[in-house]
Short mmCIF file of C-alpha atoms in Angstrom, two decimals:
data_model
loop_
_atom_site.label_atom_id
_atom_site.label_comp_id
_atom_site.label_asym_id
_atom_site.label_seq_id
_atom_site.Cartn_x
_atom_site.Cartn_y
_atom_site.Cartn_z
CA MET T 1 -45.17 -47.12 2.57
CA THR T 2 -44.47 -44.51 5.48
CA THR T 3 -45.84 -46.46 8.02
CA LEU T 4 -43.51 -49.02 7.14
CA SER T 5 -40.05 -47.09 6.85
CA ALA T 6 -40.51 -45.00 9.48
CA PRO T 7 -39.80 -47.44 11.92
CA LEU T 8 -36.84 -48.44 9.69
CA LYS T 9 -35.83 -44.66 9.54
CA SER T 10 -35.70 -44.43 13.31
CA TRP T 11 -33.55 -47.49 14.32
CA PRO T 12 -30.40 -46.31 12.62
CA SER T 13 -30.86 -43.11 14.25
CA ARG T 14 -31.74 -44.18 17.95
CA GLN T 15 -28.52 -46.91 17.53
CA PRO T 16 -25.80 -45.18 15.24
CA ILE T 17 -23.21 -46.68 16.03
CA VAL T 18 -24.81 -50.41 16.25
CA PHE T 19 -26.51 -49.57 12.42
CA LEU T 20 -22.84 -48.76 11.02
CA ILE T 21 -21.28 -51.52 12.08
CA LEU T 22 -23.71 -53.85 10.93
CA ALA T 23 -24.46 -52.00 7.97
CA ALA T 24 -20.54 -52.43 6.67
CA VAL T 25 -20.58 -56.09 7.50
CA ALA T 26 -23.70 -56.44 5.12
CA TRP T 27 -21.96 -54.73 2.38
CA LEU T 28 -18.63 -56.03 2.61
CA ALA T 29 -20.12 -59.71 2.35
CA LEU T 30 -22.04 -58.60 -0.38
CA TYR T 31 -19.45 -57.31 -2.22
CA GLN T 32 -17.64 -60.87 -1.83
CA THR T 33 -20.21 -62.50 -3.91
CA LEU T 34 -20.30 -60.25 -6.75
CA ASN T 35 -18.06 -62.21 -8.94
CA PRO T 36 -19.09 -65.86 -8.75
CA ALA T 37 -22.83 -65.09 -8.84
CA ALA T 38 -22.04 -63.14 -11.89
CA GLU T 39 -19.95 -66.38 -13.33
CA ALA T 40 -22.58 -68.45 -12.16
CA LEU T 41 -25.78 -66.33 -13.74
CA VAL T 42 -23.85 -66.58 -17.41
CA ALA T 43 -22.94 -70.16 -16.78
CA ALA T 44 -26.80 -70.62 -16.20
CA LEU T 45 -27.60 -69.12 -19.52
CA PRO T 46 -27.31 -71.13 -22.76
CA VAL T 47 -24.61 -68.83 -23.67
CA ASP T 48 -21.16 -69.88 -25.03
CA ARG T 49 -18.73 -68.10 -22.00
CA ALA T 50 -15.59 -67.49 -24.70
CA SER T 51 -18.00 -66.07 -27.32
CA HIS T 52 -18.72 -62.04 -27.86
CA LEU T 53 -21.97 -62.51 -26.28
CA GLY T 54 -20.76 -64.64 -23.53
CA GLY T 55 -18.21 -61.66 -22.71
CA ALA T 56 -20.32 -58.83 -23.01
CA LEU T 57 -23.09 -60.42 -20.61
CA GLN T 58 -20.48 -61.16 -18.26
CA PHE T 59 -19.10 -57.65 -18.17
CA PHE T 60 -22.64 -56.62 -17.93
CA LEU T 61 -24.05 -58.82 -15.14
CA TYR T 62 -20.32 -58.18 -13.35
CA ASP T 63 -19.72 -54.35 -13.26
CA THR T 64 -23.58 -53.54 -12.80
CA PRO T 65 -23.98 -55.07 -9.40
CA LYS T 66 -20.50 -53.73 -8.33
CA VAL T 67 -20.51 -50.37 -9.11
CA LEU T 68 -24.01 -49.69 -8.12
CA LEU T 69 -23.28 -51.42 -4.70
CA LEU T 70 -19.82 -49.51 -4.52
CA LEU T 71 -21.59 -46.17 -5.57
CA THR T 72 -24.31 -46.76 -2.88
CA GLY T 73 -21.66 -47.30 -0.30
CA VAL T 74 -18.91 -44.25 -0.91
CA VAL T 75 -22.42 -41.88 -1.19
CA PHE T 76 -23.94 -42.70 1.62
CA VAL T 77 -20.15 -42.46 3.18
CA MET T 78 -20.00 -38.86 1.70
CA GLY T 79 -23.84 -37.86 2.43
CA MET T 80 -22.43 -37.73 6.14
CA ILE T 81 -18.78 -36.01 5.50
CA ASN T 82 -21.25 -33.06 3.10
CA SER T 83 -23.01 -32.56 6.64
CA TYR T 84 -20.17 -31.33 8.05
CA PHE T 85 -19.62 -28.95 5.30
CA THR T 86 -22.07 -26.63 4.76
CA PRO T 87 -21.52 -24.06 2.05
CA GLU T 88 -21.88 -21.21 4.65
CA ARG T 89 -18.92 -23.07 6.55
CA THR T 90 -16.78 -23.58 3.51
CA ARG T 91 -16.94 -19.57 2.92
CA ALA T 92 -16.53 -18.78 6.79
CA LEU T 93 -13.22 -20.90 6.38
CA LEU T 94 -11.81 -19.94 2.85
CA ALA T 95 -12.81 -15.66 3.43
CA GLY T 96 -10.45 -13.23 3.69
CA ARG T 97 -7.44 -15.51 3.15
CA SER T 98 -4.83 -14.87 0.55
CA GLU T 99 -3.65 -16.97 -2.27
CA GLY T 100 -1.43 -20.23 -2.11
CA ALA T 101 -2.34 -22.46 0.34
CA ALA T 102 -5.84 -21.04 0.13
CA ASN T 103 -6.23 -22.35 -3.10
CA VAL T 104 -5.37 -25.92 -2.09
CA MET T 105 -7.85 -25.77 0.46
CA ALA T 106 -10.56 -24.64 -1.50
CA ALA T 107 -9.79 -27.48 -3.94
CA SER T 108 -10.24 -30.06 -1.46
CA LEU T 109 -13.44 -28.60 0.22
CA GLY T 110 -14.70 -28.41 -3.57
CA ILE T 111 -14.50 -32.35 -3.10
CA VAL T 112 -16.86 -32.30 0.35
CA THR T 113 -18.91 -29.62 0.34
CA PRO T 114 -22.37 -30.55 -1.00
CA PHE T 115 -24.43 -28.33 -3.69
CA CYS T 116 -26.08 -28.84 -6.62
CA SER T 117 -24.79 -27.37 -10.16
CA CYS T 118 -27.78 -24.88 -10.53
CA SER T 119 -26.19 -23.13 -6.86
CA ALA T 120 -22.57 -22.76 -8.43
CA VAL T 121 -23.26 -18.89 -9.14
CA PRO T 122 -25.05 -17.73 -5.89
CA LEU T 123 -22.26 -19.97 -4.17
CA PHE T 124 -19.82 -17.83 -6.70
CA ILE T 125 -21.52 -14.44 -5.80
CA GLY T 126 -21.78 -15.37 -1.94
CA PHE T 127 -17.78 -16.18 -1.63
CA VAL T 128 -17.07 -13.19 -3.54
CA GLN T 129 -18.96 -11.02 -1.28
CA ALA T 130 -17.07 -12.67 1.64
CA GLY T 131 -14.23 -11.72 0.45
CA VAL T 132 -13.02 -14.92 -0.68
CA PRO T 133 -10.10 -14.37 -3.22
CA LEU T 134 -11.42 -14.62 -6.89
CA GLY T 135 -8.85 -17.25 -8.06
CA VAL T 136 -9.49 -19.12 -4.58
CA THR T 137 -13.42 -18.90 -5.56
CA PHE T 138 -12.36 -20.56 -8.72
CA SER T 139 -10.18 -23.20 -7.18
CA PHE T 140 -12.93 -24.35 -5.39
CA LEU T 141 -15.47 -24.13 -8.77
CA ILE T 142 -13.44 -25.98 -10.47
CA SER T 143 -12.58 -28.92 -8.27
CA ALA T 144 -16.23 -29.46 -6.83
CA PRO T 145 -17.86 -31.11 -9.99
CA MET T 146 -14.68 -32.40 -11.28
CA VAL T 147 -13.84 -34.76 -8.29
CA ASN T 148 -16.78 -35.67 -7.12
CA GLU T 149 -17.58 -38.82 -5.19
CA VAL T 150 -19.47 -40.37 -8.23
CA ALA T 151 -16.77 -40.32 -10.96
CA LEU T 152 -14.02 -41.37 -7.78
CA THR T 153 -16.29 -44.63 -7.09
CA LEU T 154 -16.65 -45.22 -10.65
CA LEU T 155 -12.77 -45.21 -11.72
CA PHE T 156 -11.91 -47.07 -8.33
CA GLY T 157 -14.63 -50.14 -9.33
CA MET T 158 -13.66 -50.38 -12.72
CA PHE T 159 -9.89 -49.11 -12.93
CA GLY T 160 -8.98 -49.75 -9.17
CA TRP T 161 -7.63 -47.31 -6.94
CA LYS T 162 -4.18 -46.24 -8.76
CA ILE T 163 -6.25 -44.82 -11.77
CA ALA T 164 -8.72 -43.40 -9.04
CA LEU T 165 -5.84 -41.81 -6.57
CA LEU T 166 -4.28 -40.36 -10.37
CA TYR T 167 -7.49 -38.62 -11.12
CA LEU T 168 -8.10 -37.79 -7.21
CA GLY T 169 -4.00 -36.01 -8.02
CA LEU T 170 -4.98 -34.12 -11.14
CA GLY T 171 -8.32 -33.10 -10.59
CA LEU T 172 -6.95 -31.56 -7.29
CA GLY T 173 -3.64 -30.17 -9.42
CA VAL T 174 -5.91 -28.75 -12.23
CA ALA T 175 -8.21 -26.94 -9.66
CA ILE T 176 -5.29 -25.65 -7.51
CA VAL T 177 -3.01 -24.41 -10.18
CA ALA T 178 -6.06 -22.73 -12.95
CA GLY T 179 -7.32 -20.97 -9.68
CA TRP T 180 -4.16 -19.63 -8.88
CA VAL T 181 -3.25 -18.65 -12.16
CA ILE T 182 -6.60 -16.83 -12.98
CA GLY T 183 -5.41 -14.80 -9.07
CA ARG T 184 -2.61 -13.70 -10.56
CA LEU T 185 -4.41 -12.09 -13.94
CA LYS T 186 -6.26 -9.86 -11.68
CA MET T 187 -9.38 -10.16 -13.50
CA GLU T 188 -11.81 -8.85 -10.41
CA ALA T 189 -12.50 -5.97 -13.31
CA TYR T 190 -14.47 -9.00 -15.47
CA LEU T 191 -17.20 -9.51 -12.95
CA GLU T 192 -20.90 -7.85 -14.13
CA ASP T 193 -20.93 -4.38 -12.07
CA TRP T 194 -23.99 -5.14 -9.93
CA VAL T 195 -21.57 -8.20 -8.46
CA ARG T 196 -18.88 -6.33 -7.63
CA ASP T 197 -21.20 -3.61 -6.27
CA MET T 198 -23.00 -6.05 -3.86
CA PRO T 199 -22.14 -4.89 -0.16
CA LYS T 200 -19.60 -6.78 1.47
CA MET T 201 -20.69 -8.88 4.16
CA SER T 202 -19.49 -10.78 6.79
CA ALA T 203 -18.91 -14.64 6.48
CA GLU T 204 -20.27 -15.93 9.85
CA PHE T 205 -22.17 -19.15 10.49
CA GLU T 206 -24.55 -20.71 12.73
CA ALA T 207 -22.97 -24.41 14.19
CA THR T 208 -25.61 -26.78 13.54
CA GLY T 209 -26.04 -29.38 16.52
CA MET T 210 -26.41 -32.70 14.40
CA THR T 211 -26.12 -36.18 15.90
CA LEU T 212 -24.85 -39.14 14.29
CA GLY T 213 -28.59 -40.11 13.74
CA ASP T 214 -28.89 -36.75 11.80
CA ARG T 215 -25.88 -37.49 9.93
CA ILE T 216 -26.63 -40.93 8.76
CA GLU T 217 -29.92 -39.89 7.55
CA GLY T 218 -28.02 -36.73 5.50
CA GLY T 219 -26.25 -40.55 4.65
CA PHE T 220 -29.54 -42.27 3.21
CA SER T 221 -30.96 -38.91 1.29
CA ALA T 222 -27.81 -38.59 -0.17
CA VAL T 223 -27.95 -42.07 -1.48
CA ARG T 224 -31.74 -41.62 -2.80
CA GLU T 225 -30.86 -38.52 -3.95
CA ILE T 226 -27.53 -39.31 -5.88
CA VAL T 227 -28.00 -42.95 -6.98
CA GLY T 228 -31.76 -42.90 -7.77
CA LYS T 229 -30.37 -40.53 -10.53
CA VAL T 230 -27.55 -41.38 -11.54
CA TRP T 231 -28.47 -45.19 -12.29
CA PRO T 232 -29.93 -45.12 -15.32
CA TYR T 233 -26.62 -43.25 -16.89
CA ILE T 234 -24.74 -46.81 -15.19
CA LEU T 235 -26.32 -49.00 -16.88
CA GLY T 236 -26.88 -47.47 -19.94
CA GLY T 237 -23.40 -46.59 -20.09
CA ILE T 238 -22.13 -50.24 -18.85
CA ALA T 239 -24.47 -52.04 -20.97
CA LEU T 240 -22.57 -49.92 -24.09
CA GLY T 241 -19.47 -50.41 -23.02
CA ALA T 242 -20.42 -54.16 -22.64
CA LEU T 243 -20.97 -54.32 -26.47
CA ILE T 244 -17.91 -52.73 -27.06
CA HIS T 245 -15.72 -55.17 -25.18
CA GLY T 246 -17.47 -57.99 -26.72
CA TYR T 247 -17.83 -56.66 -30.33
CA VAL T 248 -15.11 -54.23 -31.47
CA PRO T 249 -11.91 -55.44 -32.76
CA GLN T 250 -9.23 -55.55 -30.11
CA ASP T 251 -6.19 -52.03 -31.64
CA PHE T 252 -9.22 -50.83 -33.68
CA LEU T 253 -9.26 -47.57 -31.09
CA ALA T 254 -5.49 -47.52 -31.11
CA SER T 255 -5.09 -45.91 -34.80
CA PHE T 256 -7.12 -42.53 -33.68
CA MET T 257 -7.22 -42.98 -29.62
CA GLY T 258 -3.87 -44.34 -29.05
CA ARG T 259 -0.79 -42.14 -27.64
CA ASP T 260 0.69 -42.19 -31.65
CA ALA T 261 -1.46 -39.62 -32.62
CA TRP T 262 -0.68 -36.67 -30.44
CA TRP T 263 -3.62 -34.16 -32.05
CA SER T 264 -5.95 -37.18 -30.11
CA VAL T 265 -5.84 -34.83 -27.03
CA PRO T 266 -6.35 -31.94 -28.07
CA LEU T 267 -9.45 -33.24 -29.98
CA ALA T 268 -10.56 -35.00 -27.06
CA VAL T 269 -10.85 -31.70 -25.24
CA VAL T 270 -12.75 -29.88 -28.15
CA ILE T 271 -15.46 -32.69 -28.31
CA GLY T 272 -15.75 -33.10 -24.67
CA VAL T 273 -16.44 -29.37 -23.63
CA PRO T 274 -19.73 -28.82 -25.47
CA MET T 275 -20.74 -32.55 -24.33
CA TYR T 276 -23.07 -32.61 -21.16
CA THR T 277 -23.01 -35.93 -19.74
CA ASN T 278 -22.46 -36.70 -16.22
CA ALA T 279 -19.29 -38.87 -15.07
CA ALA T 280 -21.62 -42.08 -14.37
CA GLY T 281 -22.62 -42.55 -18.51
CA VAL T 282 -18.90 -41.38 -19.37
CA ILE T 283 -17.31 -43.80 -17.40
CA PRO T 284 -18.40 -47.13 -18.08
CA ILE T 285 -17.66 -46.26 -21.67
CA VAL T 286 -14.03 -44.87 -21.42
CA GLN T 287 -13.34 -48.47 -19.64
CA ALA T 288 -14.29 -50.45 -22.66
CA LEU T 289 -12.26 -47.72 -25.24
CA LEU T 290 -9.03 -48.23 -22.70
CA ALA T 291 -9.18 -51.69 -23.35
CA LYS T 292 -9.27 -51.67 -27.61
CA GLY T 293 -6.13 -49.58 -27.61
CA ALA T 294 -7.31 -46.08 -26.57
CA ALA T 295 -4.99 -43.91 -24.66
CA LEU T 296 -5.25 -43.51 -21.32
CA GLY T 297 -4.07 -39.79 -21.33
CA THR T 298 -6.49 -38.99 -23.96
CA VAL T 299 -9.25 -40.56 -22.79
CA LEU T 300 -8.63 -38.90 -19.17
CA ALA T 301 -8.39 -35.77 -21.10
CA PHE T 302 -12.08 -36.42 -22.61
CA MET T 303 -13.62 -37.50 -19.37
CA MET T 304 -12.07 -34.01 -17.39
CA SER T 305 -12.80 -31.79 -20.48
CA VAL T 306 -16.71 -33.22 -19.80
CA ILE T 307 -17.25 -33.38 -16.02
CA ALA T 308 -15.60 -29.82 -15.77
CA LEU T 309 -16.22 -27.52 -18.81
CA SER T 310 -19.70 -28.05 -19.88
CA LEU T 311 -21.96 -25.46 -22.01
CA PRO T 312 -25.02 -24.49 -19.72
CA GLU T 313 -22.66 -23.56 -17.19
CA MET T 314 -20.76 -20.98 -19.29
CA ILE T 315 -24.09 -19.51 -19.95
CA ILE T 316 -25.05 -19.41 -16.50
CA LEU T 317 -21.91 -17.80 -15.40
CA ARG T 318 -22.23 -15.52 -17.78
CA LYS T 319 -24.73 -13.56 -15.30
CA VAL T 320 -22.18 -12.75 -13.13
CA LEU T 321 -18.84 -12.65 -15.26
CA LYS T 322 -18.15 -11.08 -18.08
CA VAL T 323 -17.21 -12.78 -21.01
CA ARG T 324 -13.22 -12.31 -21.40
CA LEU T 325 -13.34 -13.69 -17.53
CA ILE T 326 -15.46 -16.72 -18.76
CA ALA T 327 -13.17 -17.34 -21.78
CA THR T 328 -10.09 -16.81 -19.35
CA PHE T 329 -11.38 -19.85 -17.29
CA VAL T 330 -11.60 -22.12 -20.32
CA ALA T 331 -8.79 -21.70 -21.42
CA VAL T 332 -6.73 -22.20 -18.62
CA VAL T 333 -8.87 -25.46 -17.60
CA ALA T 334 -8.65 -26.30 -20.80
CA SER T 335 -4.99 -25.69 -20.43
CA GLY T 336 -4.05 -27.55 -17.82
CA ILE T 337 -5.96 -30.64 -19.04
CA LEU T 338 -4.20 -30.55 -22.33
CA LEU T 339 -1.08 -31.19 -20.47
CA VAL T 340 -2.46 -33.92 -18.05
CA GLY T 341 -3.45 -35.82 -21.37
CA PHE T 342 0.11 -34.89 -22.59
CA VAL T 343 1.23 -35.98 -19.53
CA PHE T 344 0.07 -39.39 -19.35
CA ASN T 345 0.35 -40.15 -23.06
CA ALA T 346 4.32 -39.45 -22.84
CA VAL T 347 4.71 -41.35 -19.28
CA LEU T 348 2.66 -44.65 -19.46
CA MET M 1 -48.46 -17.65 5.10
CA ASP M 2 -46.15 -16.33 2.71
CA ILE M 3 -43.55 -19.04 1.26
CA LYS M 4 -41.08 -17.75 -1.43
CA VAL M 5 -38.66 -20.53 -2.80
CA LEU M 6 -35.30 -19.19 -4.16
CA GLY M 7 -33.90 -20.89 -6.70
CA THR M 8 -32.51 -19.57 -10.46
CA GLY M 9 -34.55 -22.42 -12.03
CA CYS M 10 -33.45 -25.81 -11.64
CA ALA M 11 -35.35 -29.21 -11.38
CA ASN M 12 -34.86 -28.97 -7.77
CA CYS M 13 -36.16 -25.54 -6.80
CA LYS M 14 -39.20 -26.39 -8.94
CA ALA M 15 -39.62 -29.95 -6.89
CA THR M 16 -39.47 -28.08 -3.88
CA ILE M 17 -42.47 -25.51 -4.63
CA ALA M 18 -44.38 -28.87 -6.17
CA LEU M 19 -44.09 -30.41 -2.84
CA ILE M 20 -44.88 -27.44 -0.95
CA ASP M 21 -48.07 -26.64 -2.59
CA GLN M 22 -48.93 -30.53 -2.82
CA ILE M 23 -48.92 -30.69 1.16
CA ALA M 24 -50.62 -27.72 1.78
CA GLN M 25 -53.34 -29.07 -0.54
CA ALA M 26 -53.53 -31.98 1.38
CA LYS M 27 -53.59 -30.07 4.84
CA GLY M 28 -55.97 -27.54 3.73
CA VAL M 29 -53.59 -24.69 4.25
CA THR M 30 -54.12 -21.64 2.76
CA VAL M 31 -50.04 -20.64 1.46
CA LYS M 32 -49.28 -17.90 -0.70
CA LEU M 33 -47.03 -19.46 -2.43
CA GLU M 34 -43.85 -17.43 -4.67
CA LYS M 35 -40.77 -18.24 -6.41
CA MET M 36 -38.20 -15.79 -6.79
CA GLU M 37 -35.74 -16.71 -9.84
CA GLU M 38 -33.75 -13.29 -10.09
CA LEU M 39 -30.07 -13.98 -8.72
CA ARG M 40 -29.97 -10.20 -6.81
CA ASP M 41 -33.03 -10.85 -5.10
CA ILE M 42 -31.75 -14.35 -4.03
CA MET M 43 -28.38 -13.10 -2.31
CA ALA M 44 -30.18 -10.67 -0.66
CA TYR M 45 -31.44 -13.23 1.48
CA GLY M 46 -28.19 -14.59 1.69
CA VAL M 47 -28.20 -17.80 0.61
CA MET M 48 -25.75 -19.26 -1.39
CA SER M 49 -27.18 -23.27 -1.92
CA THR M 50 -30.56 -23.32 -3.76
CA PRO M 51 -33.00 -24.60 -3.40
CA GLY M 52 -34.33 -22.03 -0.29
CA VAL M 53 -37.29 -21.59 1.63
CA VAL M 54 -38.39 -17.90 2.92
CA ILE M 55 -41.02 -18.02 5.47
CA ASN M 56 -42.89 -14.71 6.40
CA GLY M 57 -39.54 -12.96 5.54
CA LYS M 58 -37.23 -16.05 7.63
CA VAL M 59 -35.08 -18.31 5.55
CA VAL M 60 -35.80 -21.52 7.31
CA HIS M 61 -34.05 -23.36 4.90
CA ALA M 62 -31.56 -23.64 2.11
CA GLY M 63 -29.23 -26.20 0.09
CA GLY M 64 -31.48 -28.94 -1.35
CA ILE M 65 -35.30 -30.33 -1.31
CA PRO M 66 -36.83 -30.08 2.36
CA SER M 67 -38.21 -33.45 3.66
CA ARG M 68 -41.62 -33.77 4.02
CA ASP M 69 -41.64 -33.94 7.45
CA LYS M 70 -39.81 -30.38 7.48
CA ILE M 71 -42.14 -28.93 5.24
CA GLU M 72 -45.54 -30.46 7.53
CA HIS M 73 -43.78 -28.60 10.08
CA TRP M 74 -43.52 -25.57 8.90
CA LEU M 75 -47.36 -25.78 7.64
CA ALA M 76 -48.15 -27.11 11.05
CA ALA M 77 -46.20 -23.67 12.79
CA ALA M 78 -48.75 -21.45 10.99
#
């Protein structure tokens, strides 16, 4: 295995530009063949294309390779972009800025700065220690999980670029406004004492001399790590979505997830917060729900609350924040999500 | 050599420890492998993204599972 993969790994590094061009061409060619391939596969099976089973199968056979292909492409590119934005560099960019514009910057950096969810707390302390204002730190922490490349790719793949952009804009909006509000509330006193008492430190960072080849390596390892981890969720989600597509009657969900039921948005948030799933499993199901009459605002609110506010994260944050600050954080973000849900149901 | 893995106990941190242990055994290098889970201690090293790796008191890695090549390189330098 290692002897086989060693030369494969090294030629993209030696000829990075050639590799990127060839990879892009191969990817596009593959993408073009998806729909004909899925139809041909269903036609080859002894199933009526117009039947429930036929519909479910076509949905599964078309969506699975499409989503996985899109995800691999986007995660690879994001892995390369991520290598420009280490957490240390992001902190240096944000240190000592005043609120307002810095909230916008922090929310945007949240999208491109890589860190695993268990680093949220060390990151939080590191930011506060270096003099990044509390509200700006929160803008970063809210946008980072909510606007991630997996969620955006799935939304783009299953709903098109309009919904994906909308979600991007709304996610950034909630992160910016919620962070700003938390900053205005002057809640520094509700950091745990040992965090407040930590010595202040400078936010310098060493620039790493990475080549384009190194960044391609970063793209590969992001694909291995992220796509390797989420594909079972995507498969499960798409399979469940396919069943809903094929078998749940039209407009069945409209009665309790439709836009006429005003209480459906808060209910979606209340159900969403304690759930700990990731975007990869939720979005394929969401697509099927929408087709069966659920309202977009309700569904978006559900998705955002599942991704942005999770119980395990709150428990980890408790190590550095006092209960009152955590409660404020949840309340502010949940209100933002509620507002998004109501506005969408009213407008669309 | 004295290796510390900094991390709050997530899956990546455990995988990092297991990988270092496995490579050290395969290479026959004796290492003192230690886990640091207390946030205060992690922050004292100035590491924000976990898992981090500290060898003989110096931070050599942060933010993800280190690659096999990297670990072999560290162990060879000992």
